[in-house]
Structures are given as structure tokens and as C-alpha cells.
Coordinates of C-alpha atoms and ligand atoms in Angstrom, one line a residue:
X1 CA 117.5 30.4 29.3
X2 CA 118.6 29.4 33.0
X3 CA 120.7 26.6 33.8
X4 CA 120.5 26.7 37.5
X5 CA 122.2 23.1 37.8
X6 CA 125.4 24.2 36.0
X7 CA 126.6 27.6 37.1
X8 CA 127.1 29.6 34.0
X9 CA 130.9 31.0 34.8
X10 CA 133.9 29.4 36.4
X11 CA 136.0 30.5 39.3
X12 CA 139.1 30.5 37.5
X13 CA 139.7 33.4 39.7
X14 CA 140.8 30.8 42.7
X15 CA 143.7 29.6 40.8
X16 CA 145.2 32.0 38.7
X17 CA 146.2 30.8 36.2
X18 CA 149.5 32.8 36.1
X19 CA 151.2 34.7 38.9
X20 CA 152.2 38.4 38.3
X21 CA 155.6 40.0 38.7
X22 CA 156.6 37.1 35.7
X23 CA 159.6 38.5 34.0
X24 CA 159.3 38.1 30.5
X25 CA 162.6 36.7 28.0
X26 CA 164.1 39.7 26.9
X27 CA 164.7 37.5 23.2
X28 CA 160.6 38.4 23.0
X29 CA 160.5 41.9 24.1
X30 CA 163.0 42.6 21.8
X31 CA 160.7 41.1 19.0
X32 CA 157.7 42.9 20.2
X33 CA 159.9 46.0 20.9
X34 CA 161.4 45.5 16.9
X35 CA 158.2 44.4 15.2
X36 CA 155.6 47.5 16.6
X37 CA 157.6 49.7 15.5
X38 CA 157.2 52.8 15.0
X39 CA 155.1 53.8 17.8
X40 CA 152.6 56.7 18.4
X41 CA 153.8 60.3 17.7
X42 CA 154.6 59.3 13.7
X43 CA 151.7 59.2 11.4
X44 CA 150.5 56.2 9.8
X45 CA 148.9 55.7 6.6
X46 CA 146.6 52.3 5.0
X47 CA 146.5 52.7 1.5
X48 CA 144.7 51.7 -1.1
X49 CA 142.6 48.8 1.2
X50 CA 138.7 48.3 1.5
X51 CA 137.3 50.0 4.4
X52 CA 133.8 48.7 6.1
X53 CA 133.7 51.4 8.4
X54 CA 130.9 49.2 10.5
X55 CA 128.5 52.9 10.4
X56 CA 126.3 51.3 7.8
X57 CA 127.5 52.3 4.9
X58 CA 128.8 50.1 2.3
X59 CA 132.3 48.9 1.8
X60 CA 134.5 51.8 0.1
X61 CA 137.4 49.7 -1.8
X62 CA 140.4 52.2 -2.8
X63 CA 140.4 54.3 0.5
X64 CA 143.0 55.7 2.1
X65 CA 143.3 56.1 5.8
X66 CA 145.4 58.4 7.4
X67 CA 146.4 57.8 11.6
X68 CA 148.3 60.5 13.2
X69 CA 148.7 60.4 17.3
X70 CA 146.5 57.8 18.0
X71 CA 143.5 59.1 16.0
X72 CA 142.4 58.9 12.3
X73 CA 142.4 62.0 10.5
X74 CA 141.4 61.1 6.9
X75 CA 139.9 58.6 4.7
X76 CA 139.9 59.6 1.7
X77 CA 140.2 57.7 -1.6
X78 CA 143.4 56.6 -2.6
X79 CA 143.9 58.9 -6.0
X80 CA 143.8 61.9 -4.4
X81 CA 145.1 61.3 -0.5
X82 CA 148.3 63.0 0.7
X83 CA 151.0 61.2 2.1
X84 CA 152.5 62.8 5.3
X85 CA 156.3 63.1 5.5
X86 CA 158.0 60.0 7.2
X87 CA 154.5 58.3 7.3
X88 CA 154.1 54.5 7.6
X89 CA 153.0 53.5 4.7
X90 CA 150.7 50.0 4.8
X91 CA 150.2 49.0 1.5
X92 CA 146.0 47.4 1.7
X93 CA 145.7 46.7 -1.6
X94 CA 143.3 43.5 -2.2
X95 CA 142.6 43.9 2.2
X96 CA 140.1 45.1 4.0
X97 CA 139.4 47.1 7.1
X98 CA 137.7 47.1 9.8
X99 CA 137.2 48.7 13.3
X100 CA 139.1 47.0 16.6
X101 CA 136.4 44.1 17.5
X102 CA 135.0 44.4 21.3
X103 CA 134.1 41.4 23.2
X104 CA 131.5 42.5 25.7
X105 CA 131.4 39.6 27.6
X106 CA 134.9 38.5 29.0
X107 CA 136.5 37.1 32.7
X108 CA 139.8 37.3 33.6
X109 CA 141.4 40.5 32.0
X110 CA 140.9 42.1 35.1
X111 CA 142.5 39.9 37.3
X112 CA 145.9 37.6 37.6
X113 CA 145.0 36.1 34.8
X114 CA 146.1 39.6 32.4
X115 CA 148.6 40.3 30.7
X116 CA 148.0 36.6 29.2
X117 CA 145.0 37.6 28.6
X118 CA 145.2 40.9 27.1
X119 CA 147.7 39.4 24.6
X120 CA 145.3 37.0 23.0
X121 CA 142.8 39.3 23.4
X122 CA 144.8 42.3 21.2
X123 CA 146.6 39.6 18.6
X124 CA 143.3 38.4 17.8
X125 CA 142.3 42.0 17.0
X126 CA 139.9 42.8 20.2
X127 CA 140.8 46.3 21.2
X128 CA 138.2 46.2 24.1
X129 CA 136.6 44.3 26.5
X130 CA 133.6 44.5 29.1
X131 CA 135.0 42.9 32.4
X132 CA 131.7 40.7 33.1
X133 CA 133.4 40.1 37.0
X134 CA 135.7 43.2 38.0
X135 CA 138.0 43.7 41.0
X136 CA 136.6 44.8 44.4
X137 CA 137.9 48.4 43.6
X138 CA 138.1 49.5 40.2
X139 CA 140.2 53.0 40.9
X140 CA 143.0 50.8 42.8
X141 CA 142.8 47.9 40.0
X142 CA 143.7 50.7 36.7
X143 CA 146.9 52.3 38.3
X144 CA 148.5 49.1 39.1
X145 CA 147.0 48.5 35.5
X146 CA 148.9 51.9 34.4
X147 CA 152.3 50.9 35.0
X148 CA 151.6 47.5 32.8
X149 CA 154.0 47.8 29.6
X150 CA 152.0 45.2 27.3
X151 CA 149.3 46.3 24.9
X152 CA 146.1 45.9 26.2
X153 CA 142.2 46.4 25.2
X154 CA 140.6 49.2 26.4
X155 CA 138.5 47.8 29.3
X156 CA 134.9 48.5 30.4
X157 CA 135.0 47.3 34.2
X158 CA 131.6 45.9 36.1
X159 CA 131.7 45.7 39.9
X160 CA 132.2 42.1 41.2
X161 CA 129.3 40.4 40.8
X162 CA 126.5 41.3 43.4
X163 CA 124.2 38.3 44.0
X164 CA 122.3 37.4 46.6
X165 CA 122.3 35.5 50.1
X166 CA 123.2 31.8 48.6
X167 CA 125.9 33.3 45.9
X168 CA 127.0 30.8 42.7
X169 CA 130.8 32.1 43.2
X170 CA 132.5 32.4 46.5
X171 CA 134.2 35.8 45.7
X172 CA 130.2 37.6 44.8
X173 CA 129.3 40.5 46.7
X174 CA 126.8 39.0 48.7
X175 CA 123.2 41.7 49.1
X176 CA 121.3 39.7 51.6
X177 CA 118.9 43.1 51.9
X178 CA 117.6 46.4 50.2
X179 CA 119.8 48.0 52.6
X180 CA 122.8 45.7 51.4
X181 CA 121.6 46.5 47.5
X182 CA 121.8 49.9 47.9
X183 CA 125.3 49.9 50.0
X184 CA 126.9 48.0 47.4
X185 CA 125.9 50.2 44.2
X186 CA 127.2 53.2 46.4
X187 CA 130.5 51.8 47.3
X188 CA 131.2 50.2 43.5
X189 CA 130.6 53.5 42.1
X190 CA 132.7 55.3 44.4
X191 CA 135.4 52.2 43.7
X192 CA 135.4 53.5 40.0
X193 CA 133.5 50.4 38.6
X194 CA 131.5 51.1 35.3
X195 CA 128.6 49.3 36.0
X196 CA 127.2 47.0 38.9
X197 CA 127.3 42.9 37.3
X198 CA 123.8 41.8 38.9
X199 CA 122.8 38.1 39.2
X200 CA 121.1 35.0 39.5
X201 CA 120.8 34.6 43.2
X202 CA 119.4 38.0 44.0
X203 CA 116.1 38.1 45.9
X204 CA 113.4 40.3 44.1
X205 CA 113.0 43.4 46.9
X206 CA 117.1 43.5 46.7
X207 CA 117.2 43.2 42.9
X208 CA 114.6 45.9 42.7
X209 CA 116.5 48.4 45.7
X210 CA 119.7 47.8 43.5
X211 CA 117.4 49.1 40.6
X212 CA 116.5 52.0 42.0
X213 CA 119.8 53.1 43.7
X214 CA 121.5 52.6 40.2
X215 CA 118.9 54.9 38.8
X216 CA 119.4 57.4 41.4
X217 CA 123.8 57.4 40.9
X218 CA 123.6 56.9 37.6
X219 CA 124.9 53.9 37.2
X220 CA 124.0 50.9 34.9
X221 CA 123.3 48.0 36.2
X222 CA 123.9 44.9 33.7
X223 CA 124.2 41.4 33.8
X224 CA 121.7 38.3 34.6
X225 CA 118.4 38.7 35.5
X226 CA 117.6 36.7 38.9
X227 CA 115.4 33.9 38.9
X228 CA 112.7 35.6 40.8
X229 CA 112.2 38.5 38.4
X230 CA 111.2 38.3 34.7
X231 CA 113.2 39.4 31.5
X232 CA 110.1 42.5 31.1
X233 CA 110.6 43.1 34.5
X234 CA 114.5 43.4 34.4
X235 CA 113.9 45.0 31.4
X236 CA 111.3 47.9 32.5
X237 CA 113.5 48.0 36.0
X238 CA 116.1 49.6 33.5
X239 CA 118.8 47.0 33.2
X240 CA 121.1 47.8 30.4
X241 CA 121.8 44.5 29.5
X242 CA 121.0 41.2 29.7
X243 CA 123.1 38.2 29.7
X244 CA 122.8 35.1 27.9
X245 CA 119.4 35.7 27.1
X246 CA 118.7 34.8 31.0
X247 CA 115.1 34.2 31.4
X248 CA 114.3 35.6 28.0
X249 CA 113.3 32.5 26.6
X250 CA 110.9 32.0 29.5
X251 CA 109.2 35.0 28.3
X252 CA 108.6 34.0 25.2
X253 CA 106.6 31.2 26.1
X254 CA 102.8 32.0 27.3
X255 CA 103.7 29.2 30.4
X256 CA 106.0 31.6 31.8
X257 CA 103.8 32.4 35.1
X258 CA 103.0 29.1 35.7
X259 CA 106.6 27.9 35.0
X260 CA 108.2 30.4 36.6
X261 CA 106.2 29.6 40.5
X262 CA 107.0 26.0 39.8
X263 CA 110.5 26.8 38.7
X264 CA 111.2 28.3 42.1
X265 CA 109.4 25.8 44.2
X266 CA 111.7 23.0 42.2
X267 CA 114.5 25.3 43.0
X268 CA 113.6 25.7 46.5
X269 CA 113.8 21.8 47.1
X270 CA 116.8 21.1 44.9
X271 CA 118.7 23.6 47.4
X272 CA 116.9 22.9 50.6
X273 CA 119.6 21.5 53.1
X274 CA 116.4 19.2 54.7
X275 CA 115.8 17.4 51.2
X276 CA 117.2 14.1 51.2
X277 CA 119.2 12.9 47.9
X278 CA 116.3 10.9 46.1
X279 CA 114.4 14.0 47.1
X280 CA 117.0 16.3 45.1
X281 CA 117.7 14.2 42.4
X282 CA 114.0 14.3 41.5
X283 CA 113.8 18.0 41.3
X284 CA 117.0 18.0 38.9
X285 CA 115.1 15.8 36.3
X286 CA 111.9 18.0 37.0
X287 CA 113.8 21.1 36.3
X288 CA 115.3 19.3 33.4
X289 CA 111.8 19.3 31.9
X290 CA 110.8 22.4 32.4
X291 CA 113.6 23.9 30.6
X292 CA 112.3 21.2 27.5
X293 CA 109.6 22.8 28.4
X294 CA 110.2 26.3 27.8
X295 CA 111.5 25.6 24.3
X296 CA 108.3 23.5 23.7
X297 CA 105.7 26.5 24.5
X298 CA 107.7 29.1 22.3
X299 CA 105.6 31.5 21.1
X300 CA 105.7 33.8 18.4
X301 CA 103.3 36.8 19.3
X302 CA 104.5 36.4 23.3
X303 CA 108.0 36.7 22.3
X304 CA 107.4 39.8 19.9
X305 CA 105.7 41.3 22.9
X306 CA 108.9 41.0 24.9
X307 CA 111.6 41.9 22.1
X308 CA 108.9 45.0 21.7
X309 CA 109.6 45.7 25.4
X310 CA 113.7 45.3 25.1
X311 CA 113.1 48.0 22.3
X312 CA 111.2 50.9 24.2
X313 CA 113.0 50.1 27.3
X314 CA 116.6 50.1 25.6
X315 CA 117.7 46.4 26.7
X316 CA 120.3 45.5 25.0
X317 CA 121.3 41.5 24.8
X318 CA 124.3 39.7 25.2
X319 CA 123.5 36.1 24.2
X320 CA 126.9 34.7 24.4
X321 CA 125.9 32.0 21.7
X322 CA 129.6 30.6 22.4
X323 CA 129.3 29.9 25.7
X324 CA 126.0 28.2 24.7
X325 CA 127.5 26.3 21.8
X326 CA 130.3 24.7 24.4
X327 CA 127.7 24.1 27.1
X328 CA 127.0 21.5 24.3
X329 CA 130.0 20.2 26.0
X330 CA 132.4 19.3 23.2
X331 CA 135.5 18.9 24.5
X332 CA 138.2 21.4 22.6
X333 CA 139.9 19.0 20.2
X334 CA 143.6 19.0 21.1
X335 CA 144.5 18.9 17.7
X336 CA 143.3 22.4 17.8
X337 CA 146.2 24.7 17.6
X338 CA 144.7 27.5 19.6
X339 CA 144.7 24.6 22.8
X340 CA 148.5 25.1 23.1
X341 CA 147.7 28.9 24.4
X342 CA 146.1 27.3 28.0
X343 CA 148.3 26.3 30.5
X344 CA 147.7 22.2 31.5
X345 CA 145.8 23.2 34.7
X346 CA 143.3 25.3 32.2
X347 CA 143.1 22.8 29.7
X348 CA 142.7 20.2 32.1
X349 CA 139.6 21.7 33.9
X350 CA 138.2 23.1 30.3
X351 CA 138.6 18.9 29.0
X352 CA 136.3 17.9 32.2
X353 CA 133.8 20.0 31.3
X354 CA 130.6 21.8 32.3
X355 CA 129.1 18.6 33.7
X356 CA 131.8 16.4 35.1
X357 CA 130.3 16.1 38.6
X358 CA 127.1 14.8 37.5
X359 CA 126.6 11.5 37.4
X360 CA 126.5 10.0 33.9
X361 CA 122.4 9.7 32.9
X362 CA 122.0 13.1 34.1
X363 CA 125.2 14.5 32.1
X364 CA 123.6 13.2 29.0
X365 CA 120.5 14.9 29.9
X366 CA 122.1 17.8 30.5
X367 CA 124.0 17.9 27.1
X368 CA 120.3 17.1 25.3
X369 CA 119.3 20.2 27.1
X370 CA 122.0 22.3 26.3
X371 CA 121.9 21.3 22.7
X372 CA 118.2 22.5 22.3
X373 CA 118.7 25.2 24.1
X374 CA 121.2 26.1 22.1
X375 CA 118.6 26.0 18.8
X376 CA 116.5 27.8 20.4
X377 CA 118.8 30.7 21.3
X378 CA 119.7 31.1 17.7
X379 CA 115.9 31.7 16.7
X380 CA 115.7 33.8 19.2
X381 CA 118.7 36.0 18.5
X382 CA 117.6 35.6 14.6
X383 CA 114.2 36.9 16.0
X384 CA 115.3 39.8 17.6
X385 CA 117.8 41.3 15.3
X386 CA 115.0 41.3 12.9
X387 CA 112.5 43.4 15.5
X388 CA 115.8 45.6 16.0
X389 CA 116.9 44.8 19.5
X390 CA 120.4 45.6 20.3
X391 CA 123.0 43.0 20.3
X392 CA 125.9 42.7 21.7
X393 CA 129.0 39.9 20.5
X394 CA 129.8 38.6 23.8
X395 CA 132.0 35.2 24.6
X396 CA 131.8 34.5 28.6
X397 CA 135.1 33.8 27.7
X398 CA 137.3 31.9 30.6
X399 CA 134.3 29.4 30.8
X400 CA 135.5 26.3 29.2
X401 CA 135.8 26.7 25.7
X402 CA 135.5 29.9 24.8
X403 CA 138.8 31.2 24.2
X404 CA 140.0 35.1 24.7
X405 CA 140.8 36.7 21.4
X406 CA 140.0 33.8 19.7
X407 CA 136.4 33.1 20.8
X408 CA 135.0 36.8 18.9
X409 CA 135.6 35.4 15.3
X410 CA 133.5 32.2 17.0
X411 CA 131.0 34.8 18.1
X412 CA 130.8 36.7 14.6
X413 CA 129.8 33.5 13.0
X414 CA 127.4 32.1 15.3
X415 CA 125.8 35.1 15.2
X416 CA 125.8 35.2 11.4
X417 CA 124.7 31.6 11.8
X418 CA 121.6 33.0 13.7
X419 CA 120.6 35.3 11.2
X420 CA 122.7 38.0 11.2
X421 CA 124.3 39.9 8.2
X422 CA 127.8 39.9 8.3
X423 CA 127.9 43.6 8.7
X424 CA 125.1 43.5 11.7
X425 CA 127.4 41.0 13.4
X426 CA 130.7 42.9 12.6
X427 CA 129.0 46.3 14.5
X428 CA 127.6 43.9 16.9
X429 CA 131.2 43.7 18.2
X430 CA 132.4 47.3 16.7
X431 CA 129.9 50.3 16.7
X432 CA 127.3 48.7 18.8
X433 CA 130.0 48.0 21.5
X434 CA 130.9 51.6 21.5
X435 CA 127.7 53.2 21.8
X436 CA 126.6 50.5 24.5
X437 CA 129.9 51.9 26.9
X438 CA 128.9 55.5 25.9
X439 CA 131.9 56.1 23.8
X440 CA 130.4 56.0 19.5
X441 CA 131.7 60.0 19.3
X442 CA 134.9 58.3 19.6
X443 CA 135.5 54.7 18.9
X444 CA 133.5 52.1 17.4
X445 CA 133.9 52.6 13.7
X446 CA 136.0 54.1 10.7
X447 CA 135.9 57.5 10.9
X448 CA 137.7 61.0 11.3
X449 CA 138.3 61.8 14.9
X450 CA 138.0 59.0 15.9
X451 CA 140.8 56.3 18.0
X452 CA 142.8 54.5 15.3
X453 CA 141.4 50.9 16.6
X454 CA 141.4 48.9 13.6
X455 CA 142.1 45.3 12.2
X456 CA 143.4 44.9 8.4
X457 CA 141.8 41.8 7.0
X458 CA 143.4 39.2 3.9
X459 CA 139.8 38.1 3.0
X460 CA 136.5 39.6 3.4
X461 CA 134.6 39.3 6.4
X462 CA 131.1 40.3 4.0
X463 CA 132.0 38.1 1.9
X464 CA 132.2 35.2 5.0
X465 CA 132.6 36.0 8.4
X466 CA 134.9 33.7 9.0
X467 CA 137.4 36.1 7.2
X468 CA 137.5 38.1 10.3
X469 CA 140.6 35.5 11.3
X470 CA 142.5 36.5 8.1
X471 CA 143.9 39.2 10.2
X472 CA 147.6 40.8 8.8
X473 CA 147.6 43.7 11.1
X474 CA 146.2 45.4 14.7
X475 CA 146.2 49.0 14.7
X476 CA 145.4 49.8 18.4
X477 CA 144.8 53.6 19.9
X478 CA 147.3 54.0 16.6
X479 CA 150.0 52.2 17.4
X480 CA 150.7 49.4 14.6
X481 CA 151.4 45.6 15.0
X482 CA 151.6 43.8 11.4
X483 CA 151.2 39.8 11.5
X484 CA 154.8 39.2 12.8
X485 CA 154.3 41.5 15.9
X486 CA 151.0 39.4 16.9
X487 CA 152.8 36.3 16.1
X488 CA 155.2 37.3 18.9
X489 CA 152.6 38.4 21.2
X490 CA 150.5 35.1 20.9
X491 CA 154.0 33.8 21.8
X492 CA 154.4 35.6 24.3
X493 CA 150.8 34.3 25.8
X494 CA 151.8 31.1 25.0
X495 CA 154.9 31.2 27.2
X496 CA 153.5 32.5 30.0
X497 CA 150.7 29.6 29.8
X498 CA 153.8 27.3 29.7
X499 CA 155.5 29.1 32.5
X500 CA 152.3 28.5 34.8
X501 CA 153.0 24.9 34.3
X502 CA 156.6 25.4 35.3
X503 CA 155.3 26.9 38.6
X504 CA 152.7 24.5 39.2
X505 CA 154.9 21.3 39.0
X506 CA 157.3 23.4 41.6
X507 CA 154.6 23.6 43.9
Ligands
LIG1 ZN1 130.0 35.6 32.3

């Protein structure tokens, strides 16, 4: 898809929403400090619980799994596992386990907006993240990140993102040139970043130098592809990943030559600074209809053809059906209890929406679009998981209505929703996470050697996905936190949201 009227991330970045150097009530520290312990160096033991270890395998109810110094070391059934001396004991009788959820498509837990962040992101059970718009330098970003005394996910870092002359977002990395594309994936690899984020914006000749120079350094280059280059050319130019499904929908339409010159001559107009208003209001409702269009010309055997190309080419997709679903634009209910975790400035810009500054015909329009564009992602997503393209459970979190923390278990279901088995969309955000940052010999699911990352489960996410909520404990890098300890850290988020107001009305 590509909504090029409504950028698809907000600059939350401009106003933080908190300020660092907060200092935190010592009343909650204490909690924290009482309720997660014991720490690391004593060994930890989940008895008796069901384990869905996310490898494949089927669940294994009456396991035993045995932690010590951050990794596991057993899981074993229950009858015949030892108990360690001064272990833990977590009785898991009647729960279930599974491994730490990733969401690999987040904002702001690289920025002011952490440790907020990073609370709601580890008391909802996300032990890592992939940071979709990273700091300028990455190196200098982790040690002040080091000293930060608040658990945190693990987080896989992108460069800021690179995109081109005319950028969405006022803090991009602008590569006007090949020479510029090339510069910038030198300088973000030497700044530590994990990958380079590419864009929209980025003229083809740029895109395709910042290609090649990834190749060259050996660094990925993920994100969305640019409206001047196509999802099998993005693909076959070796991008790891691609976002939202941008542009994937176009290629599964046989129109997608045709509507992709016409796309960028409406484009062209709609952002000329000679068009006149009538002039660029007419090229909004024509790009309107093409995107109807695009959904109209689906076709089956064209898409195949593509999802055959993210498979030899090892694309993997991010489709972020929860930012789609809120591009739908319903407004989060403020009877919702997770709405009391966003400070008033957040809630207020997340209540105006994705399309406040269009005028009223062209909102609804826009909401039509987004609705059947929202249908048509889910096929597609169905569509690929069965011709076994990679998938990734990714939130765009930060844009309105998509929670951190929260918004994965949204993610899980919609991409159950779209055809995915429970377990397919549990590794989607477990083992598939892992192997996608390079690191399945060591995190990613539930077994020996690996990091203890894991979330302990009342109900059973097979059974329903929305089980993955029931969550009574966080085991992260093996460090324990059982429901009252994630209590107080939601508190804790939900403070500093508060305390953001408290600054704000000072100012
Ligand atoms: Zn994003």
C-alpha cells in the first residue's frame, strides 16, 4: 500500500513526550526493587507449566524449566527435573509459556520518550524491539543507555531514517545523491546503527547506490520501499525488509506499470509548489482512486509471482496490520483503560487523528480508503504466510493508536485474523524475530542455552490468541517479575505520562 497523503509515522520526536533526568518516587522503586526479587546470579525454576517453545513443536504440558544466570539450562518434564538449592520455585501448573514477544516495528524507545516506553513495552511481555527511527549515533545512544537502571527490551537499532530530497519528517537524513546514499550507510555503520531505515522519498539512482553500499559494508538495509522503485525491485535490490507491505499491493495487481507512471505524475502535481489549490486538490481525489484502484486489479497469479520473489530473495514483511487497522481512524475509546498510560498531549494528538487537517469530504474518503486497504492487507498477509514468506509482528507503534507493549497482543490477533495459526503468529513475534536480527542460536524460543526471555501465560494463547494478555509473569535475560512487579512498572509508566502533564501545564 502507499498513502502518500498521510505520512505513515508521527514526529512525536519534536515534543517528547517526557523529559529525562525525571527522578522517580522512591515508594515505586522500592515496589519494583521488593517485587523482582531475587535478581540474576540465583537460579530460577517454572514448574510443572505448559511450554510452546515457538520452534515448532507442539506444546509440552508438565515441563519443567530450569533458568540459572540469565540463561535456561533445562526443560525437562516435571517428574523427573532437579530442583537446584535456593531456586525460585514458580509454581506453572494449569499456565503456559512462552518466549519474550519482539515487536519489530516500534518509535520512540530510542529516544526521550524511553524509559516510559520500555516499561510498557517489558510489562506487557516484549523483551525486544526493532527501533524503526534510531538516534543519529547509535554507539553514543547505548552508553548513555547503559547507565539506565529500568528494565528494558533488548533493542535492535536502524539509522535515522534516510529519505530523500523532499523528506516526510524534518529530523530524516536527507540523500539528495548516490554520493549522499553511499556517505550515509558509511557513517551509520560506523555510528553503531544495526541497519540503515530507507524510505519513501528516496529517488531511484540514490535508493539503488544505498543498495549497493549496504551490500558492500554489510549492512541491511530495511524499511519502506520508495515510490519510484517496485516491491520486486526492492526486493531483488536485497532489502531485508519491507514495511507495511509498501508497494506490495501494487504488485500484485497486473496495472502496476501503468499505475505506478501515473502514480508519480499525480504525485508530481500534488507536490509541485506551481500547482494552484483546485489543481492539488484534484490530484488528491485522483490518487484516492488509484489506490481503490489497486485493490480493484488484485490478482492472484501476479501476486504469487511477487511473494515467489520475497521467497528466493529472503524479504521478509513487516505489515504492521495495527497501524493499518487505526489508520481506519477510530478514535481510542477513553473508556479504554490502557488510555490512562499517555500523557494528555499524546492522547490529545492520538484523538485528532491521522486525518485531522483534511477537510471533511476528503477525511471520509480517506477513512473508505483505509478501511479497504485495510481488507486487502489481511488477504494479502493470509496469502503470503501460506506461500511461506517471512513475517514479522510489527506495531509502528507511537503512531496514533497503537500502543507500546500493548499494541503486540493487537498484532498477534490481527495477524491470526489474517490467517495465521496461533503458533505462526506467536513465532512471528518470538523465533522469527530472532532469526530476522541474527540472534535464533540464542534467543527466540524455549530452549537450552538460550536467554531466559519468557512470558508465563493464565490462558492459552493456541487455544485463542488473545490469551497472550493473560500474562502472570516476565522473565527477562532471567531476571523474574511476577504480575505485581509489572503492575508496578505500568505504574510507573503511568506516572511518568502524568508527570509530563505536570511539566507541560508549567510551561
Ligand atoms: Zn514506522
Amino acid at each position: 500500500m502507499t498513502r502518500i497523503l498521510v505520512p505513515l509515522l508521527t514526529p512525536d520526536r519534536l515534543r517528547p513526550l517526557h523529559r529525562c533526568n525525571l527522578r522517580f518516587s522512591l515508594s515505586l522503586m522500592f515496589l519494583l526493587a521488593l517485587f523482582s526479587f531475587p535478581g540474576w546470579s540465583q537460579s530460577l525454576v517454572i514448574r510443572n507449566v505448559t511450554v510452546i517453545d515457538a520452534t515448532g513443536h507442539a506444546a509440552e504440558p508438565n515441563m519443567s524449566v530450569e533458568i540459572e544466570d540469565g540463561r535456561i539450562v533445562a526443560v525437562t518434564p516435571s517428574k523427573t527435573a532437579r530442583t537446584p538449592k535456593n531456586a525460585t520455585i514458580v509454581n506453572g501448573a494449569g499456565k503456559f509459556l512462552i518466549p519474550g514477544l519482539w515487536d519489530m516495528h516500534v518509535h520512540g524507545a530510542s529516544d526521550s520518550r524511553a524509559p516510559w516506553s520500555h516499561l510498557l513495552f517489558v510489562g506487557n511481555g516484549v523483551v525486544g524491539v526493532r527501533d524503526m527511527s534510531g538516534p543519529p549515533d547509535a554507539h553514543a545512544w547505548r552508553a548513555t543507555q547503559a547507565s539506565n537502571p529500568d528494565p528494558s527490551p533488548t533493542i535492535y537499532l536502524g539509522s535515522p531514517i534516510v529519505d530523500g530530497p523532499d523528506p516526510t519528517w524534518p529530523e530524516s537524513i536527507v540523500a539528495a545523491d548516490e554520493a549522499q546514499g553511499r556517505a550515509v550507510v558509511d557513517q551509520q555503520q560506523q555510528h553503531g546503527a544495526d541497519f540503515v531505515k530507507v524510505y519513501s522519498g528516496l529517488p531511484r539512482n540514490v535508493y539503488f547506490a544505498i543498495a549497493d553500499e549496504a551490500k558492500k559494508r554489510g549492512i541491511p538495509f530495511e524499511g519502506h520501499v520508495p515510490e519510484v522503485v517496485s516491491a520486486a525491485e526492492a526486493s531483488r535490490a536485497g532489502q531485508k525488509s519491507i514495511e507495511h507491505l509498501t508497494l506490495v499491493a501494487e504488485g500484485c495487481s497486473k496495472e502496476e506499470k501503468t499505475m505506478a507512471a501515473e502514480r508519480q505524475r499525480l504525485e508530481a502535481l500534488f507536490r509541485s509548489p506551481d500547482a494552484d489549490m483546485p489543481k492539488k486538490i484534484a490530484a488528491g481525489q485522483n490518487i484516492i482512486r488509484l489506490n481503490f484502484h489497486v485493490v480493484e486489479t488484485f490478482d492472484d497469479a501476479t501476486a504469487q509471482s511477487l511473494f515467489a520473489q520475497f521467497l528466493k530473495n529472503g524479504t521478509w514483511q513487516t505489515p504492521t496490520l495495527t497501524l493499518l487497522q487505526a489508520q481506519i481512524d477510530s478514535p481510542l475509546d477513553t473508556n479504554d483503560s490502557r488510555s490512562k498510560f499517555l500523557s494528555k498531549e499524546v492522547r490529545a494528538k492520538w484523538d485528532a487523528g491521522y486525518y485531522s487537517h483534511f477537510p471533511p469530504p476528503a477525511r471520509a474518503a480517506m477513512v473508505q480508503l483505509a478501511k479497504a486497504e485495510f481488507d486487502e492487507s489481511k488477504k494479502i498477509v493470509g496469502l503470503m504466510y501460506q506461500a511461506g514468506v517471512p513475517i514479522l509482528a510489527g506495531t509502528d507503534t507511537m503512531n496514533p493508536h497503537c500502543l507500546p507493549g500493548f499494541g503486540i497482543h493487537d498484532e498477534l490477533a490481527l495477524l491470526v485474523e489474517a490467517g495465521l495459526s496461533p503458533l505462526a503468529a506467536l513465532q512471528a513475534a518470538t523465533r522469527n524475530a530472532a532469526q530476522f536480527v541474527g540472534q535464533l542460536d540464542s534467543r527466540g524460543t524455549i530452549e537450552v542455552g538460550k536467554t531466559a526471555d519468557l512470558v508465563l501465560l493464565d490462558k492459552d494463547p493456541l487455544a485463542d490468541i488473545h490469551n497472550t494478555v493473560s500474562i502472570q509473569a516476565v522473565v527477562l535475560k532471567g531476571k523474574l517479575f511476577q504480575r505485581a512487579a509489572l503492575d508496578a512498572m505500568l505504574a510507573k509508566a503511568q506516572t511518568l505520562a502524568n508527570r509530563e502533564d505536570a511539566a507541560a501545564s508549567e510551561r
